Amino acid sequence: MSTKTLSIHEPIGRDWRDEVVNLPFSPAGGRKGAVPAVVDRQTGERVPAQLNMGADKQAGLLVYIKELKAGDVKRLEWRGFEAGKNTAIEGAVFCREEADGRLAIGGPNWAVELPTAQRPGPPILAFKGVDGQWRGGARFDKTPKLEAVQTRILASGPVLAEAEILWDFGGRKKLSC
């Protein structure tokens, strides 16, 4: 497969750190379970990237940029798609259902637990500390009886992780997050 060079120019004379850039890009050949293979041309390091359909319905490539100095040009190399997940890349994020039924959204050094039908509750149930232990015990305060919780994973990294949660308290009482 041929490679393609993607360039990001810093135009306003300031340093940028930990930014997500949306490049207008519509690559062909993506398949379910495949992730974009993008590397920094200067260092050869893998860069977290994922395809994204914007609000304007235009395809784009989300790329995580750790650092871009004032006036610099960052050159990335598109190498197509690879099978599997690239959440092991530094800075990558995820949203996934764990083996114990816990829905977790997080990154390399953090995670929060979101509610599911098996584990209902408020938007954030707990957080995972740097030692790997889950902490917390959030709850709703003075709410009607919870009848159902629906959770959907909308995006699962490595640049953007997103879940949609709908709580049904009966009748027309619903909460969406």
Coordinates of N, CA and C in Angstrom, one line a residue:
M1 N 0.8 -1.2 0.0 CA 0.0 0.0 0.0 C 0.9 1.2 0.0
S2 N 0.5 2.2 -0.7 CA 1.2 3.5 -0.8 C 1.0 4.3 0.4
T3 N 2.0 5.1 0.8 CA 1.8 6.0 2.0 C 1.4 7.4 1.5
K4 N 0.9 8.2 2.4 CA 0.4 9.5 2.1 C 0.9 10.4 3.2
T5 N 1.5 11.6 2.9 CA 2.0 12.5 3.9 C 0.9 13.5 4.2
L6 N 0.7 13.7 5.5 CA -0.3 14.7 6.0 C 0.5 15.7 6.8
S7 N 0.3 17.0 6.5 CA 1.1 18.1 7.2 C 0.2 18.9 8.0
I8 N 0.7 19.3 9.2 CA 0.0 20.2 10.1 C 0.9 21.4 10.3
H9 N 0.4 22.6 9.9 CA 1.2 23.8 10.1 C 0.7 24.6 11.3
E10 N 1.6 25.1 12.1 CA 1.2 25.9 13.3 C 1.2 27.4 12.8
P11 N 0.1 28.0 12.6 CA 0.0 29.3 11.9 C 0.0 30.6 12.8
I12 N -0.2 30.4 14.1 CA -0.4 31.7 14.9 C 0.7 32.0 15.9
G13 N 1.8 31.2 15.8 CA 3.0 31.6 16.6 C 2.9 31.2 18.1
R14 N 2.2 30.1 18.4 CA 2.2 29.6 19.8 C 2.4 28.1 19.9
D15 N 2.9 27.7 21.1 CA 3.1 26.2 21.3 C 1.8 25.6 21.6
W16 N 1.6 24.3 21.1 CA 0.4 23.5 21.4 C 0.9 22.2 22.0
R17 N 0.1 21.8 23.0 CA 0.3 20.5 23.7 C -1.0 19.8 23.8
D18 N -0.9 18.5 23.7 CA -2.0 17.6 23.9 C -3.3 18.1 23.1
E19 N -3.1 18.2 21.8 CA -4.2 18.7 21.0 C -4.8 17.6 20.1
V20 N -6.0 17.7 19.8 CA -6.6 16.7 18.8 C -6.9 17.6 17.5
V21 N -6.4 17.1 16.4 CA -6.6 17.8 15.1 C -7.5 17.0 14.2
N22 N -8.5 17.6 13.6 CA -9.4 16.9 12.7 C -8.9 17.3 11.2
L23 N -8.3 16.3 10.6 CA -7.9 16.6 9.2 C -8.9 16.1 8.2
P24 N -9.3 16.9 7.2 CA -10.2 16.4 6.2 C -9.6 15.3 5.4
F25 N -10.1 14.1 5.6 CA -9.4 13.0 4.9 C -10.4 11.8 4.9
S26 N -10.5 11.2 3.7 CA -11.5 10.2 3.5 C -10.8 8.9 2.9
P27 N -10.1 8.2 3.7 CA -9.3 7.0 3.2 C -10.3 5.9 2.8
A28 N -9.8 5.1 1.8 CA -10.6 3.9 1.4 C -10.0 2.7 2.1
G29 N -10.7 1.7 2.1 CA -10.2 0.4 2.6 C -10.4 0.1 4.1
G30 N -11.1 0.9 4.8 CA -11.3 0.7 6.2 C -12.3 -0.5 6.4
R31 N -12.1 -1.3 7.4 CA -13.0 -2.4 7.6 C -13.2 -2.5 9.1
K32 N -14.2 -3.2 9.5 CA -14.6 -3.3 10.9 C -13.4 -3.9 11.7
G33 N -13.1 -3.2 12.8 CA -12.0 -3.7 13.7 C -10.6 -3.1 13.2
A34 N -10.6 -2.4 12.1 CA -9.3 -1.9 11.6 C -9.1 -0.5 12.1
V35 N -7.9 -0.1 12.4 CA -7.6 1.2 12.9 C -6.6 1.9 12.0
P36 N -6.6 3.2 11.9 CA -5.7 3.9 11.1 C -4.3 3.8 11.6
A37 N -3.3 3.5 10.7 CA -1.9 3.5 11.0 C -1.3 4.8 10.6
V38 N -1.0 5.7 11.6 CA -0.4 7.0 11.3 C 0.9 7.1 12.1
V39 N 2.0 7.5 11.5 CA 3.2 7.7 12.3 C 3.8 9.1 12.0
D40 N 4.6 9.6 13.0 CA 5.3 10.9 12.9 C 6.5 10.6 12.0
R41 N 6.6 11.3 10.9 CA 7.7 11.1 9.9 C 9.0 11.3 10.5
Q42 N 9.1 12.3 11.4 CA 10.4 12.7 12.0 C 10.9 11.6 13.0
T43 N 10.0 11.1 13.9 CA 10.4 10.2 14.9 C 10.1 8.7 14.6
G44 N 9.2 8.5 13.7 CA 8.8 7.1 13.3 C 7.8 6.6 14.4
E45 N 7.4 7.3 15.4 CA 6.5 6.8 16.4 C 5.1 6.8 15.9
R46 N 4.3 5.8 16.4 CA 2.9 5.7 16.1 C 2.2 6.9 16.8
V47 N 1.2 7.4 16.1 CA 0.4 8.5 16.6 C -1.1 8.0 16.7
P48 N -1.7 8.3 17.9 CA -3.1 7.9 18.0 C -4.0 8.6 16.9
A49 N -4.7 7.8 16.2 CA -5.6 8.4 15.1 C -6.8 7.5 15.0
Q50 N -7.9 8.1 14.6 CA -9.1 7.4 14.3 C -10.0 8.2 13.3
L51 N -10.8 7.4 12.5 CA -11.7 8.1 11.6 C -12.8 8.7 12.3
N52 N -13.4 9.7 11.8 CA -14.5 10.4 12.5 C -15.4 11.0 11.4
M53 N -16.7 10.9 11.7 CA -17.7 11.5 10.8 C -18.1 12.8 11.6
G54 N -17.8 14.0 11.1 CA -18.1 15.2 11.7 C -19.6 15.5 11.7
A55 N -20.0 16.6 12.5 CA -21.4 17.0 12.5 C -21.8 17.4 11.1
D56 N -20.9 17.9 10.3 CA -21.3 18.3 8.9 C -21.3 17.1 8.0
K57 N -21.2 15.9 8.5 CA -21.2 14.6 7.7 C -20.0 14.5 6.8
Q58 N -18.9 15.2 7.1 CA -17.7 15.1 6.3 C -16.8 14.2 7.1
A59 N -16.2 13.2 6.3 CA -15.2 12.3 6.9 C -13.9 13.0 7.3
G60 N -13.3 12.7 8.4 CA -12.1 13.3 8.8 C -11.2 12.3 9.5
L61 N -10.0 12.6 9.8 CA -9.1 11.8 10.5 C -8.7 12.6 11.8
L62 N -9.1 12.1 12.9 CA -8.7 12.7 14.2 C -7.3 12.2 14.6
V63 N -6.4 13.1 14.9 CA -5.1 12.8 15.2 C -4.7 13.5 16.5
Y64 N -4.1 12.7 17.4 CA -3.6 13.3 18.7 C -2.2 13.8 18.5
I65 N -2.0 15.1 18.8 CA -0.7 15.7 18.7 C -0.2 16.0 20.0
K66 N 0.9 15.4 20.5 CA 1.4 15.6 21.8 C 2.0 17.0 21.9
E67 N 2.8 17.4 20.9 CA 3.4 18.8 21.0 C 3.6 19.3 19.6
L68 N 3.4 20.6 19.4 CA 3.7 21.3 18.2 C 4.1 22.7 18.5
K69 N 5.4 23.0 18.2 CA 6.0 24.3 18.6 C 5.5 25.4 17.6
A70 N 5.6 26.6 18.1 CA 5.2 27.8 17.3 C 6.0 27.8 16.0
G71 N 5.2 27.9 14.9 CA 5.7 28.0 13.6 C 6.2 26.7 12.9
D72 N 6.1 25.6 13.7 CA 6.6 24.3 13.2 C 5.6 23.7 12.2
V73 N 6.1 22.7 11.5 CA 5.2 21.9 10.6 C 5.4 20.4 11.1
K74 N 4.3 19.8 11.4 CA 4.3 18.4 11.8 C 3.9 17.5 10.6
R75 N 4.8 16.6 10.2 CA 4.5 15.8 9.1 C 4.2 14.4 9.6
L76 N 3.0 13.9 9.2 CA 2.6 12.6 9.5 C 2.5 11.7 8.3
E77 N 2.6 10.4 8.5 CA 2.6 9.5 7.3 C 1.4 8.5 7.5
W78 N 0.5 8.5 6.6 CA -0.6 7.6 6.6 C -0.2 6.3 6.0
R79 N -0.3 5.2 6.7 CA 0.1 3.9 6.2 C -1.1 2.9 6.1
G80 N -2.3 3.4 6.0 CA -3.4 2.6 5.8 C -4.1 2.1 7.1
F81 N -4.6 0.9 7.1 CA -5.3 0.4 8.3 C -4.5 -0.8 8.8
E82 N -4.7 -1.1 10.1 CA -4.1 -2.3 10.7 C -5.3 -2.9 11.5
A83 N -5.2 -4.2 11.7 CA -6.2 -4.9 12.4 C -6.0 -4.7 13.9
G84 N -7.0 -4.8 14.7 CA -6.9 -4.6 16.2 C -7.0 -3.2 16.7
K85 N -6.8 -3.1 17.9 CA -6.9 -1.8 18.6 C -5.5 -1.2 18.8
N86 N -5.4 0.1 18.8 CA -4.2 0.8 19.1 C -4.2 1.6 20.4
T87 N -4.9 1.1 21.4 CA -5.0 1.8 22.7 C -3.7 1.7 23.5
A88 N -2.8 0.9 23.0 CA -1.5 0.8 23.7 C -0.6 2.0 23.4
I89 N -1.0 2.8 22.4 CA -0.2 3.9 22.0 C -0.3 5.0 23.1
E90 N 0.8 5.6 23.4 CA 0.8 6.7 24.4 C -0.2 7.7 24.1
G91 N -1.1 8.0 25.1 CA -2.1 9.1 24.9 C -3.4 8.5 24.4
A92 N -3.5 7.2 24.1 CA -4.7 6.7 23.5 C -5.8 6.6 24.6
V93 N -7.1 6.7 24.2 CA -8.2 6.6 25.1 C -9.1 5.4 24.6
F94 N -10.0 5.0 25.4 CA -10.9 3.8 25.1 C -12.3 4.0 25.8
C95 N -13.2 3.3 25.3 CA -14.5 3.1 25.9 C -14.9 1.6 25.6
R96 N -15.0 0.8 26.7 CA -15.2 -0.6 26.5 C -15.9 -1.3 27.7
E97 N -16.6 -2.4 27.4 CA -17.2 -3.1 28.4 C -16.2 -4.1 28.9
E98 N -16.0 -4.1 30.2 CA -15.0 -5.0 30.8 C -15.7 -6.4 31.1
A99 N -14.9 -7.4 31.4 CA -15.4 -8.8 31.6 C -16.4 -8.9 32.7
D100 N -16.3 -8.0 33.7 CA -17.2 -8.0 34.9 C -18.4 -7.2 34.7
G101 N -18.7 -6.7 33.4 CA -19.9 -6.0 33.1 C -19.8 -4.5 33.4
R102 N -18.6 -4.1 33.8 CA -18.3 -2.7 34.1 C -18.1 -2.0 32.7
L103 N -18.7 -0.8 32.5 CA -18.4 0.0 31.3 C -17.4 1.0 31.7
A104 N -16.2 1.0 31.1 CA -15.1 1.9 31.4 C -14.8 2.8 30.3
I105 N -14.5 4.1 30.6 CA -14.0 5.0 29.6 C -12.8 5.6 30.2
G106 N -11.7 5.7 29.5 CA -10.5 6.2 30.1 C -9.3 6.3 29.1
G107 N -8.1 6.3 29.7 CA -6.9 6.4 29.0 C -5.8 5.6 29.7
P108 N -4.5 5.8 29.3 CA -3.5 5.0 29.9 C -3.3 5.2 31.4
N109 N -3.7 6.3 32.0 CA -3.5 6.5 33.4 C -4.7 6.9 34.2
W110 N -5.9 6.7 33.5 CA -7.2 7.0 34.2 C -8.3 6.2 33.6
A111 N -9.4 6.1 34.3 CA -10.6 5.5 33.8 C -11.7 5.8 34.8
V112 N -12.9 5.9 34.3 CA -14.1 6.1 35.1 C -15.1 5.0 34.7
E113 N -15.9 4.6 35.6 CA -17.0 3.6 35.4 C -18.3 4.3 35.1
L114 N -18.9 3.9 34.0 CA -20.2 4.4 33.6 C -21.3 3.4 33.9
P115 N -22.5 3.8 34.1 CA -23.6 2.8 34.4 C -24.0 2.0 33.2
T116 N -24.5 0.8 33.5 CA -25.1 -0.1 32.5 C -26.3 -0.7 33.1
A117 N -27.1 -1.5 32.3 CA -28.3 -2.1 32.9 C -27.9 -3.0 34.0
Q118 N -26.8 -3.7 34.0 CA -26.3 -4.6 35.1 C -25.8 -3.8 36.3
R119 N -25.3 -2.6 36.0 CA -24.7 -1.8 37.1 C -25.3 -0.4 37.0
P120 N -26.6 -0.2 37.3 CA -27.2 1.1 37.1 C -26.7 2.2 38.2
G121 N -27.0 3.4 37.9 CA -26.6 4.5 38.8 C -26.4 5.8 38.0
P122 N -25.7 6.8 38.6 CA -25.6 8.1 38.0 C -24.5 8.0 36.9
P123 N -24.2 9.2 36.3 CA -23.3 9.2 35.2 C -21.9 8.6 35.4
I124 N -21.3 8.9 36.6 CA -20.0 8.3 36.9 C -20.1 7.5 38.2
L125 N -19.9 6.2 38.1 CA -20.1 5.4 39.3 C -18.8 5.3 40.2
A126 N -17.6 5.3 39.5 CA -16.4 5.2 40.2 C -15.2 5.7 39.3
F127 N -14.0 5.8 39.9 CA -12.9 6.1 39.1 C -11.8 5.2 39.4
K128 N -10.9 4.9 38.5 CA -9.8 4.0 38.7 C -8.5 4.8 39.0
G129 N -7.9 4.5 40.2 CA -6.7 5.3 40.6 C -5.5 4.8 39.9
V130 N -4.4 5.5 40.0 CA -3.1 5.1 39.4 C -2.6 3.8 39.8
D131 N -3.1 3.3 41.0 CA -2.7 2.0 41.4 C -3.5 0.8 40.9
G132 N -4.5 1.2 40.0 CA -5.4 0.2 39.4 C -6.6 -0.2 40.1
Q133 N -6.8 0.4 41.3 CA -8.0 0.1 42.2 C -9.1 1.0 41.8
W134 N -10.4 0.5 41.8 CA -11.5 1.3 41.6 C -11.9 1.9 42.9
R135 N -12.3 3.2 42.9 CA -12.7 4.0 44.1 C -14.0 4.7 43.8
G136 N -14.7 5.0 44.8 CA -15.9 5.8 44.7 C -17.2 5.0 44.9
G137 N -18.3 5.7 44.9 CA -19.5 5.0 45.1 C -20.6 6.1 44.9
A138 N -20.8 6.6 43.7 CA -21.7 7.7 43.5 C -23.1 7.1 43.5
R139 N -24.1 8.0 43.7 CA -25.5 7.6 43.6 C -26.3 8.9 43.3
F140 N -27.6 8.6 42.8 CA -28.5 9.7 42.6 C -29.1 10.1 44.0
D141 N -29.4 11.3 44.1 CA -29.9 11.8 45.4 C -31.4 12.3 45.1
K142 N -32.3 11.7 45.8 CA -33.7 12.1 45.7 C -34.3 12.1 44.3
T143 N -34.2 10.9 43.7 CA -34.8 10.8 42.3 C -35.9 9.7 42.3
P144 N -36.8 9.8 41.3 CA -37.8 8.8 41.2 C -37.2 7.4 41.0
K145 N -38.0 6.4 41.1 CA -37.5 5.0 40.9 C -37.0 4.8 39.5
L146 N -35.8 4.3 39.4 CA -35.1 4.1 38.1 C -35.7 2.8 37.5
E147 N -36.3 2.9 36.3 CA -36.9 1.7 35.6 C -35.9 1.1 34.7
A148 N -35.1 1.8 34.0 CA -34.2 1.2 33.0 C -33.0 2.1 32.7
V149 N -31.9 1.5 32.3 CA -30.7 2.2 31.8 C -30.3 1.6 30.5
Q150 N -30.0 2.4 29.5 CA -29.5 2.0 28.2 C -28.2 2.7 28.0
T151 N -27.2 1.9 27.6 CA -25.9 2.5 27.3 C -25.4 2.0 25.9
R152 N -24.9 3.0 25.1 CA -24.3 2.6 23.8 C -22.9 3.2 23.8
I153 N -22.0 2.4 23.2 CA -20.7 2.9 23.0 C -20.7 3.6 21.6
L154 N -20.4 4.8 21.5 CA -20.4 5.6 20.2 C -19.0 5.6 19.6
A155 N -18.0 5.7 20.3 CA -16.6 5.7 19.8 C -15.7 5.1 20.9
S156 N -14.7 4.3 20.4 CA -13.9 3.7 21.4 C -12.4 3.9 21.1
G157 N -12.0 5.1 20.9 CA -10.6 5.5 20.8 C -9.9 5.1 19.5
P158 N -8.7 5.5 19.4 CA -7.8 5.9 20.4 C -7.7 7.4 20.7
V159 N -8.4 8.2 19.9 CA -8.4 9.7 20.1 C -9.6 10.1 20.8
L160 N -10.8 9.6 20.4 CA -12.1 10.0 21.0 C -12.8 8.8 21.5
A161 N -13.2 8.8 22.7 CA -14.0 7.7 23.3 C -15.3 8.4 23.8
E162 N -16.5 7.8 23.4 CA -17.7 8.4 23.8 C -18.8 7.3 24.0
A163 N -19.6 7.5 25.0 CA -20.7 6.6 25.3 C -22.0 7.5 25.5
E164 N -23.1 6.9 25.2 CA -24.4 7.6 25.4 C -25.2 6.8 26.4
I165 N -25.7 7.5 27.4 CA -26.4 6.8 28.5 C -27.8 7.4 28.6
L166 N -28.9 6.6 28.7 CA -30.2 7.0 28.8 C -30.8 6.4 30.1
W167 N -31.3 7.2 31.0 CA -31.9 6.7 32.2 C -33.4 6.9 32.0
D168 N -34.2 5.9 32.4 CA -35.7 6.0 32.3 C -36.3 5.9 33.7
F169 N -36.9 6.9 34.2 CA -37.4 6.9 35.5 C -38.9 6.7 35.4
G170 N -39.5 6.3 34.3 CA -40.9 6.1 34.1 C -41.6 7.3 33.6
G171 N -42.7 7.0 32.9 CA -43.4 8.1 32.3 C -42.6 8.9 31.3
R172 N -42.6 10.2 31.5 CA -41.8 11.1 30.6 C -40.5 11.6 31.3
K173 N -40.2 11.0 32.4 CA -39.0 11.4 33.1 C -37.8 10.6 32.6
K174 N -37.0 11.2 31.8 CA -35.8 10.6 31.2 C -34.6 11.5 31.4
L175 N -33.4 10.9 31.5 CA -32.2 11.7 31.6 C -31.2 11.1 30.6
S176 N -30.6 12.0 29.8 CA -29.7 11.5 28.8 C -28.3 12.2 29.0
C177 N -27.3 11.4 28.8 CA -25.9 11.9 29.0 C -25.0 11.3 28.0

